[in-house]
Tab-separated table of C-alpha atoms in Angstrom:
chain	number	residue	atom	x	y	z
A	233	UNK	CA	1.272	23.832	-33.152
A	234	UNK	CA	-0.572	20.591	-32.596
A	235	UNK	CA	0.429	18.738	-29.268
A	236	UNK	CA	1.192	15.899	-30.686
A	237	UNK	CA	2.635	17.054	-33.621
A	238	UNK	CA	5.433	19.254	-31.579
A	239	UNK	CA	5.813	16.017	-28.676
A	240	UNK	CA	6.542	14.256	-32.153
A	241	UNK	CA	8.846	16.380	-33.771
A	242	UNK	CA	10.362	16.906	-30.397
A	243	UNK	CA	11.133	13.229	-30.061
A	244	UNK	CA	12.549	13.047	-33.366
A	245	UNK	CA	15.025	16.048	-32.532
A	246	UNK	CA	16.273	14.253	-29.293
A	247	UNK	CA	16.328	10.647	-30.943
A	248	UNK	CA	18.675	12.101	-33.603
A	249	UNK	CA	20.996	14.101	-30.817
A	250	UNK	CA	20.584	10.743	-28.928
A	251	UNK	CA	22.101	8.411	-31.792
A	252	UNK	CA	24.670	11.123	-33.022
A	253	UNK	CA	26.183	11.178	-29.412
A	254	UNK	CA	25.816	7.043	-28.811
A	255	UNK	CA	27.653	6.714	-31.739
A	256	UNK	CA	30.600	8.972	-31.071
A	257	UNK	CA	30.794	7.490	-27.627
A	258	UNK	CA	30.410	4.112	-28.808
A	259	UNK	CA	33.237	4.548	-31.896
A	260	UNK	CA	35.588	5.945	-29.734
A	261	UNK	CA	35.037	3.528	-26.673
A	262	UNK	CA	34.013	5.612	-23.930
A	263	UNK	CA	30.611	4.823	-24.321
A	264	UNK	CA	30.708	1.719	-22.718
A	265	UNK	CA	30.255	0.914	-19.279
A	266	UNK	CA	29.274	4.011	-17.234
A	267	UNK	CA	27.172	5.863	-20.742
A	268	UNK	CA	25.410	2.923	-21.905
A	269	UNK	CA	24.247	1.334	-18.420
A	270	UNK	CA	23.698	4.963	-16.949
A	271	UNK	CA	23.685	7.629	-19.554
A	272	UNK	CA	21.495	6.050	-21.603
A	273	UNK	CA	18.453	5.465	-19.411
A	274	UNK	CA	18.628	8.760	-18.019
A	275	UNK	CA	18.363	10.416	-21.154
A	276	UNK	CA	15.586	8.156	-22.404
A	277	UNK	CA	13.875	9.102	-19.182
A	278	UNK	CA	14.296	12.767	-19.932
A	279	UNK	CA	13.559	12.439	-23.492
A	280	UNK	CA	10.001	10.877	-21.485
A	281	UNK	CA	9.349	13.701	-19.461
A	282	UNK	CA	9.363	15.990	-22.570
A	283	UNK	CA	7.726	13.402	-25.265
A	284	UNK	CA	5.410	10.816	-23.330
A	285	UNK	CA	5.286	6.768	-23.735
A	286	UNK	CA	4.253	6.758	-27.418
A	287	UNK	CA	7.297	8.984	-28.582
A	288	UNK	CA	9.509	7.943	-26.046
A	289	UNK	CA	9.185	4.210	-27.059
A	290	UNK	CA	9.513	5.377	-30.867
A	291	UNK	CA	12.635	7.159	-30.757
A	292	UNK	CA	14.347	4.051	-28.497
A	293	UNK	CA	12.962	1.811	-31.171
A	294	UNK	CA	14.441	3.962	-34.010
A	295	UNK	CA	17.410	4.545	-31.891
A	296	UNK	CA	17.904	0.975	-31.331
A	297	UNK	CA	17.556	0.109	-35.230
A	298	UNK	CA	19.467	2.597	-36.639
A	299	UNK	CA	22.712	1.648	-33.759
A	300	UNK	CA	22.171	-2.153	-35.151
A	301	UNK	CA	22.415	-1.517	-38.985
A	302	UNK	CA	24.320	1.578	-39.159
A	303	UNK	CA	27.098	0.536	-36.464
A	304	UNK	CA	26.488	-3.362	-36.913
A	305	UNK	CA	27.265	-3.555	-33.407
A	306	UNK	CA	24.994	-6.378	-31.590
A	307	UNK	CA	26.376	-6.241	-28.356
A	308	UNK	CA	25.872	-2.134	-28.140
A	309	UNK	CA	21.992	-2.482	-29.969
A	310	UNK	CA	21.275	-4.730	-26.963
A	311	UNK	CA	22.340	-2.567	-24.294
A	312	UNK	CA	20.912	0.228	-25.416
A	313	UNK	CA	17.404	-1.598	-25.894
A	314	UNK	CA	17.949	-2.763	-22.089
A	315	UNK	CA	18.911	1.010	-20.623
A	316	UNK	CA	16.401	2.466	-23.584
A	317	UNK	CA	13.607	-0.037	-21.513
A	318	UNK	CA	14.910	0.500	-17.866
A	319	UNK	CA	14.969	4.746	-18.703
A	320	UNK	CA	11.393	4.287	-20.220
A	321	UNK	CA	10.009	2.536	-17.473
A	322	UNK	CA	11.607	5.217	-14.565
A	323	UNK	CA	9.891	7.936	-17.093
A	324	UNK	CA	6.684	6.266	-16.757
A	325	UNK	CA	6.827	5.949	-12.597
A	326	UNK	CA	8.280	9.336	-12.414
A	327	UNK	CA	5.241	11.190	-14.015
A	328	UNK	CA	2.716	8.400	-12.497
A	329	UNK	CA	0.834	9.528	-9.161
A	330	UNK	CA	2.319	7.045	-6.502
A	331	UNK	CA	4.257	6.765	-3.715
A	332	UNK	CA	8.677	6.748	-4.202
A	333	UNK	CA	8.999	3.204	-3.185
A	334	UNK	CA	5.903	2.475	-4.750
A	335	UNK	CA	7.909	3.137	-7.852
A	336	UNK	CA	10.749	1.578	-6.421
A	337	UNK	CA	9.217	-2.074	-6.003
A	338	UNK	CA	7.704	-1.930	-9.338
A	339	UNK	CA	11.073	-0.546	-11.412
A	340	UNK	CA	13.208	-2.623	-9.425
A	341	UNK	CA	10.742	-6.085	-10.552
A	342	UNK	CA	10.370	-4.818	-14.139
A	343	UNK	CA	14.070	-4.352	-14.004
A	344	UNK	CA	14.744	-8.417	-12.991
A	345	UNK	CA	12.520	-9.264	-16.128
A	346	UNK	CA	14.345	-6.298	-18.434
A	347	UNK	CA	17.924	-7.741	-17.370
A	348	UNK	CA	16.682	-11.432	-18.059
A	349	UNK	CA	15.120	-11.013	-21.406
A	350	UNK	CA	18.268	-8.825	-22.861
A	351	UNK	CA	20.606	-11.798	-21.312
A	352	UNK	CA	19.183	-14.308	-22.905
A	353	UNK	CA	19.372	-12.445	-26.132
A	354	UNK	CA	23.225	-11.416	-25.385
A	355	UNK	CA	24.394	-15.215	-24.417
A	356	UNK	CA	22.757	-16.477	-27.847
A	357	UNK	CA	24.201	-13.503	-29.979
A	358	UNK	CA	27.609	-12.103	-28.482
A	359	UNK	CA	28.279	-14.880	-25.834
A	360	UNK	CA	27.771	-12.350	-22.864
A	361	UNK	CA	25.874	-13.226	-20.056
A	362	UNK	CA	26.040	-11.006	-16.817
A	363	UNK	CA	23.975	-13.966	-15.214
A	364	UNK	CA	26.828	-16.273	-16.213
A	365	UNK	CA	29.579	-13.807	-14.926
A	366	UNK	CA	27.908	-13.694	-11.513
A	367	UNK	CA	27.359	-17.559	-11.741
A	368	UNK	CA	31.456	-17.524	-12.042
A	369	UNK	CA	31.673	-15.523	-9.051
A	370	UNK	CA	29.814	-17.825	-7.082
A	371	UNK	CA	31.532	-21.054	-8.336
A	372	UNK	CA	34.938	-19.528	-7.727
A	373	UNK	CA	33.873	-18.639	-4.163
A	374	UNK	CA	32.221	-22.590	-4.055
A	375	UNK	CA	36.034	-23.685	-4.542
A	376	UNK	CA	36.773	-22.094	-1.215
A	377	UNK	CA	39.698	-20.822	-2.488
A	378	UNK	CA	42.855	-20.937	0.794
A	379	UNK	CA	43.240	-17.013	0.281
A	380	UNK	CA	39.361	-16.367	0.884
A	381	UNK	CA	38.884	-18.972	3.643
A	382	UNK	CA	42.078	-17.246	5.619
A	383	UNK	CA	40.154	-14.169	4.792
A	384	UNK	CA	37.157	-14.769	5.654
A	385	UNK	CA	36.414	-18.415	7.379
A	386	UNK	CA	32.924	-18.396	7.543
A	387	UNK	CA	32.719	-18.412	3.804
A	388	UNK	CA	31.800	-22.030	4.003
A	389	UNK	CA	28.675	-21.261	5.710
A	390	UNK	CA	26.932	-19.111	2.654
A	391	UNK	CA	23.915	-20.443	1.238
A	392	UNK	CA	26.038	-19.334	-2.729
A	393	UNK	CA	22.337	-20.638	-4.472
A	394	UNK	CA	20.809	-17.722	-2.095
A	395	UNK	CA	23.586	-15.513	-2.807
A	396	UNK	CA	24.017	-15.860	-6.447
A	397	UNK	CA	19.850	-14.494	-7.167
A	398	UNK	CA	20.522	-12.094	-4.621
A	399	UNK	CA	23.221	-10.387	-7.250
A	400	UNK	CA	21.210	-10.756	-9.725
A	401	UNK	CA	18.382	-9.088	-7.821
A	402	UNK	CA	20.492	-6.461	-6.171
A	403	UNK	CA	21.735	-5.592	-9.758
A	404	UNK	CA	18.793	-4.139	-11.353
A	405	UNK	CA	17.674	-2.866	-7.833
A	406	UNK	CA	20.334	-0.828	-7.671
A	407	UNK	CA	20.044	0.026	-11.558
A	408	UNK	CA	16.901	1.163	-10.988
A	409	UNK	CA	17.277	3.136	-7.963
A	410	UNK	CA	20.070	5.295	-9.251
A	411	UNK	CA	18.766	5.943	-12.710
A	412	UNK	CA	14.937	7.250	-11.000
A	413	UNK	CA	16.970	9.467	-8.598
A	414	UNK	CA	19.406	11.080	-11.444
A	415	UNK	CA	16.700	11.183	-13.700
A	416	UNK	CA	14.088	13.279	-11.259
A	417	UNK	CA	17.040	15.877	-10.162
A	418	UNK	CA	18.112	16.518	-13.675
A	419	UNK	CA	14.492	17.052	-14.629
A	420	UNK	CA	14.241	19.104	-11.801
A	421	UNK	CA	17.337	21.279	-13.030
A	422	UNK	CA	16.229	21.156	-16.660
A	423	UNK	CA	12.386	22.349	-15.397
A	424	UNK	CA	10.790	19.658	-17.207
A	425	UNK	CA	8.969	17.320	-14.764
A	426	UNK	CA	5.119	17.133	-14.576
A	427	UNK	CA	3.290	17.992	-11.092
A	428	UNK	CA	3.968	14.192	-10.318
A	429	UNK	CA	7.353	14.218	-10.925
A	430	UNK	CA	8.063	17.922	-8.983
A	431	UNK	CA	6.475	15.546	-5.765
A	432	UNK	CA	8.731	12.638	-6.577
A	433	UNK	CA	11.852	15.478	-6.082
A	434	UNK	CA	10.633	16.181	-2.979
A	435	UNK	CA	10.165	13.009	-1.881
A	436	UNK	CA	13.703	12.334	-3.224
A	437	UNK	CA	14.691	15.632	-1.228
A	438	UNK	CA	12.822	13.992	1.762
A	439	UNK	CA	14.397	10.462	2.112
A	440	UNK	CA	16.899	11.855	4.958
A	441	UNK	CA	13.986	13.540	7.080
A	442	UNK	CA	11.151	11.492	6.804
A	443	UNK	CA	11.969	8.406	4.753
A	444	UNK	CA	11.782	5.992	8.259
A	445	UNK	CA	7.701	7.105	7.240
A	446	UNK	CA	7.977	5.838	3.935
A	447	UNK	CA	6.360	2.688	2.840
A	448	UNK	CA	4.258	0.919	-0.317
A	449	UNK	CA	1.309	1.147	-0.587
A	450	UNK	CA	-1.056	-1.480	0.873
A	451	UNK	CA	-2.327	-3.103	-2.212
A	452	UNK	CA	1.569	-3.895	-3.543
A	453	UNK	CA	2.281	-4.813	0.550
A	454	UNK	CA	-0.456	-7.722	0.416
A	455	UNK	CA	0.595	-8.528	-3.162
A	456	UNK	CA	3.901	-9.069	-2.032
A	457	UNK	CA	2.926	-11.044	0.987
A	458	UNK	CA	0.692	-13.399	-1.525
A	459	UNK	CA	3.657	-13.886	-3.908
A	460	UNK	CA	6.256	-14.608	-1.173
A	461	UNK	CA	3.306	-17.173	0.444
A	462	UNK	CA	2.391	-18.686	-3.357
A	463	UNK	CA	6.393	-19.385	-3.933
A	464	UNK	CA	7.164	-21.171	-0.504
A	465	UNK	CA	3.948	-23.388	-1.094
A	466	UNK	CA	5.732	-24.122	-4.332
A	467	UNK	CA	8.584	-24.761	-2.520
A	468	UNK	CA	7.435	-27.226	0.107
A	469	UNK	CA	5.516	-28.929	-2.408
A	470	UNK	CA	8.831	-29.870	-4.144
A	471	UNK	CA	7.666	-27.817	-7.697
A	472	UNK	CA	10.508	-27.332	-9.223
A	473	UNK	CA	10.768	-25.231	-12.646
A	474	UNK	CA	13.707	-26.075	-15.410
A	475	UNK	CA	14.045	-22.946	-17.170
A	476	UNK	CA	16.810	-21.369	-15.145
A	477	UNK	CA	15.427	-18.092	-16.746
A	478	UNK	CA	12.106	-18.678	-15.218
A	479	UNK	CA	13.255	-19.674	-12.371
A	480	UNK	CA	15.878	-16.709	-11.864
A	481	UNK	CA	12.936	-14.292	-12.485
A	482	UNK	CA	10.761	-16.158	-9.605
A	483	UNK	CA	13.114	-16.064	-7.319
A	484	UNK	CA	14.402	-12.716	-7.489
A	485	UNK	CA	10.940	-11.291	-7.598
A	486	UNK	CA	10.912	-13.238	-4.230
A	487	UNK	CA	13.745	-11.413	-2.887
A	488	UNK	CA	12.557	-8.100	-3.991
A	489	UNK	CA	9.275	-8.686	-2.458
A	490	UNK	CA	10.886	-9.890	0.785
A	491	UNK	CA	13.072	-6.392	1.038
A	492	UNK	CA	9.974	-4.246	0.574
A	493	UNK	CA	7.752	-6.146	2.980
A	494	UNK	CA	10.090	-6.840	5.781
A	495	UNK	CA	11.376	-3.274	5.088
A	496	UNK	CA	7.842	-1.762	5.689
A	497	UNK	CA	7.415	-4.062	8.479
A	498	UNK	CA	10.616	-3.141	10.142
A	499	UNK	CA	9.715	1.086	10.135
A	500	UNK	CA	5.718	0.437	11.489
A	501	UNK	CA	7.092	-1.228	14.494
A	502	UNK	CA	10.263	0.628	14.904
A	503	UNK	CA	8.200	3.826	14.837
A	504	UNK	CA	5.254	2.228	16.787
A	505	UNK	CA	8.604	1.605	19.195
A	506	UNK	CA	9.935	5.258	19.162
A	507	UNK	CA	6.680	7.029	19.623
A	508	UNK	CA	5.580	4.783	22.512
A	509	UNK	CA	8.524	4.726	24.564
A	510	UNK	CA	10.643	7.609	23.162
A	511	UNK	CA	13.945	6.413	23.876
A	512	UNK	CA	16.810	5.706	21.535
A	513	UNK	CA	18.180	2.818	23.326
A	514	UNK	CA	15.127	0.766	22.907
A	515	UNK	CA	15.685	1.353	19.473
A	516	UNK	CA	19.081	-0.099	18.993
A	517	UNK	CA	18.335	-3.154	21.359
A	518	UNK	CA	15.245	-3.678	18.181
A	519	UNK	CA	18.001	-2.965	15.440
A	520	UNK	CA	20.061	-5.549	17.202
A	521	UNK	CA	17.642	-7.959	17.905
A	522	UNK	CA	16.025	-7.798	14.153
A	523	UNK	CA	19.486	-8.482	13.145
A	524	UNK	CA	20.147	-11.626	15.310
A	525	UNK	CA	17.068	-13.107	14.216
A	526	UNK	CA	17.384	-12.365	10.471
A	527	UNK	CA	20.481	-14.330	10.740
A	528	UNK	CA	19.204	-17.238	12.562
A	529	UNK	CA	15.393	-17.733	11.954
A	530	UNK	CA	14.777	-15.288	8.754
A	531	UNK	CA	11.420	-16.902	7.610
A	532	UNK	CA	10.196	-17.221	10.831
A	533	UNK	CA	11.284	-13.625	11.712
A	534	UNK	CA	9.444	-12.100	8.635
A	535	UNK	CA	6.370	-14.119	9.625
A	536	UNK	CA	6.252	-12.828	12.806
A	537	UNK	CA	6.957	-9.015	11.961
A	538	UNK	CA	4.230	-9.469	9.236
A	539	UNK	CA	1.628	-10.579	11.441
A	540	UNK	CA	2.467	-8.092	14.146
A	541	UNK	CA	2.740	-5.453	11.931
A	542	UNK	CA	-0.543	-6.252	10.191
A	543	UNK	CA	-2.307	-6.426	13.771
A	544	UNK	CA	-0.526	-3.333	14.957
A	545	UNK	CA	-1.523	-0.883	11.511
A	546	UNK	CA	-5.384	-2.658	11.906
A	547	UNK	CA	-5.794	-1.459	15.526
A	548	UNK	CA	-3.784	1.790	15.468
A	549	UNK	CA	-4.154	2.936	11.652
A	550	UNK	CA	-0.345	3.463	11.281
A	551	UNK	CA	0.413	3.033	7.551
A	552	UNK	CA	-2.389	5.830	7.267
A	553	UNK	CA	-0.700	8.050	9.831
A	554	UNK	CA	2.662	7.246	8.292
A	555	UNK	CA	1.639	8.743	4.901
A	556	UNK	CA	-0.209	11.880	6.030
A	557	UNK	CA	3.474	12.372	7.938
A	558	UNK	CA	4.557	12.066	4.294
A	559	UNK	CA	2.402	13.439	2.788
A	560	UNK	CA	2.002	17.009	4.739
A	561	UNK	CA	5.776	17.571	4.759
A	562	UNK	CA	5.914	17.199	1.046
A	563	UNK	CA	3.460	19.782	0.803
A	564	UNK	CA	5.272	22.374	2.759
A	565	UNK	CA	8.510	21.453	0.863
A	566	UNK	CA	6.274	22.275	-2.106
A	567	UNK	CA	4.273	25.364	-0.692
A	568	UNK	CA	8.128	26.919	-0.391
A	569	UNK	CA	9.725	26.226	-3.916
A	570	UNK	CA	6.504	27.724	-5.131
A	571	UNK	CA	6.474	30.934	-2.940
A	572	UNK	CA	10.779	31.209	-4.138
């Protein structure tokens, strides 16, 4: 049979299963909450694996349609389209040939503009808005509310702007993150991931023993670097933007791109640290030191970890080091699933 004929005929098989069991979760209300924001993406993800992009973005399109005018149910059509998205897009970085947080940086980013797009689509149709709901968290913790400040009297001092796009950047982070590692175990234990996706296992297998050698890849480090730099010229330069949906993407992109830089940062001198003085102590004092100066002087902090990092990689090659690390244990992991 034909390739594409069989991927296609494939994808229609799994689109059908996929809508037959949507709808009997959905009809008897389990299939909200942990199926729809979960399930879903990791079987679209799956379904990927098996079908490709062009099927895989058929049957969630079909899937999609026939949940909107079959069921009439808005509010379920639209979260399936966002999980049917976010699963399609951990597909695609599963099977491409990059590095885990690589595909990390990039799902968790795509995820922020996903989340944004669906919201504005769920405020206008069902009223929902998770954007709104953290928005209510914030203002109720704004109120300083006696119970909280008894609880917890340095409440006043949160930046709750700061905090509220760090939930909504954390969110989809953390969407992201769980769906891609579900998604490459179960095609793992299914036997259906490409030679791309068997490495992203083991590098999913790997996190625990090497993952302090882990970083992005230089290109998304400096683009990261550029787009934190090109939003704090905006900043001091008193640019403001009134679309709070723009604006929510901007800044959370921000965020994101501060966690992966100052994360990669953090490891190349920690390790430079470790393998130069080899004591665990020296270590902790860094930890605790990072920390103190995170909360005090963050900018200024990442600044300076940047630029020593940067000098520190340039005269001693460490990123490149770092990744052959990586990259040689992966391939023994590999070497011994393929001899068992």
């Amino acid at each position: 049979m034909n390739s594409s004929v069989k991927k296609l005929t494939e994808a229609a098989i799994l689109s059908s299963a996929f809508i037959i069991i949507t709808m009997i979760a959905l009809s008897t209300g389990i299939g909200y909450g942990l199926y729809l924001d979960f399930g879903v993406p990791i079987i679209f993800a799956l379904i990927y694996f098996r079908c490709d992009f062009k099927y895989t973005f058929m049957c969630g399109i079909s899937s999609v349609i026939l949940i909107l005018f079959v069921m009439g149910n808005f509010a379920a059509a639209l979260l399936v389209s966002q999980s049917f998205l976010i699963g399609l897009i951990c597909g695609y970085l599963i099977s491409k040939s990059s590095q885990l947080f690589d595909d990390l940086f990039i799902g968790s980013i795509m995820g922020v503009v996903f989340m944004v797009l669906i919201d504005i689509y769920a405020r206008n149709i069902i009223g929902y808005s998770f954007m709104q709901e953290f928005q209510g968290y914030i203002d109720y913790m704004k109120s300083k509310p006696p119970i909280l400040i008894e609880v917890a009297p340095w409440i006043t001092d949160i930046n709750f702007e700061v905090l509220y796009y760090l939930l909504i950047a954390i969110f989809p982070f953390g969407m992201v993150f769980s769906i891609y590692i579900i998604s490459v175990i179960c095609g793992k234990r299914l036997r259906i991931l490409s030679e791309n996706g068997k490495r992203k296992y083991f590098m999913v297998r790997a996190i625990r023993s090497c993952g302090s050698f882990m970083n992005i890849r230089k290109k998304y480090f400096y683009t990261a670097i550029l787009y934190i730099i090109l939003v704090n010229i905006l900043e001091m330069s008193n640019i403001r933007f009134s679309n709070v949906y723009l604006k929510t993407i901007i800044t959370c992109v921000q965020y994101l791109s501060y966690y992966f830089v100052f994360r990669d940062t953090h490891i190349l001198i920690g390790n430079f640290i470790n393998i130069k003085f080899k004591k665990k102590s020296l270590n902790l004092i860094y930890l605790l030191v990072t920390l103190i100066l995170l909360c005090n002087v963050f900018r200024i902090t990442v600044l300076t970890y940047v630029i020593i990092s940067l000098y520190m990689d340039k005269k001693y090659n460490l990123r490149e080091k770092q990744d052959y690390i990586v990259k040689s244990h992966i391939d023994k992991l590999m070497e011994v699933y393929e001899i068992h």
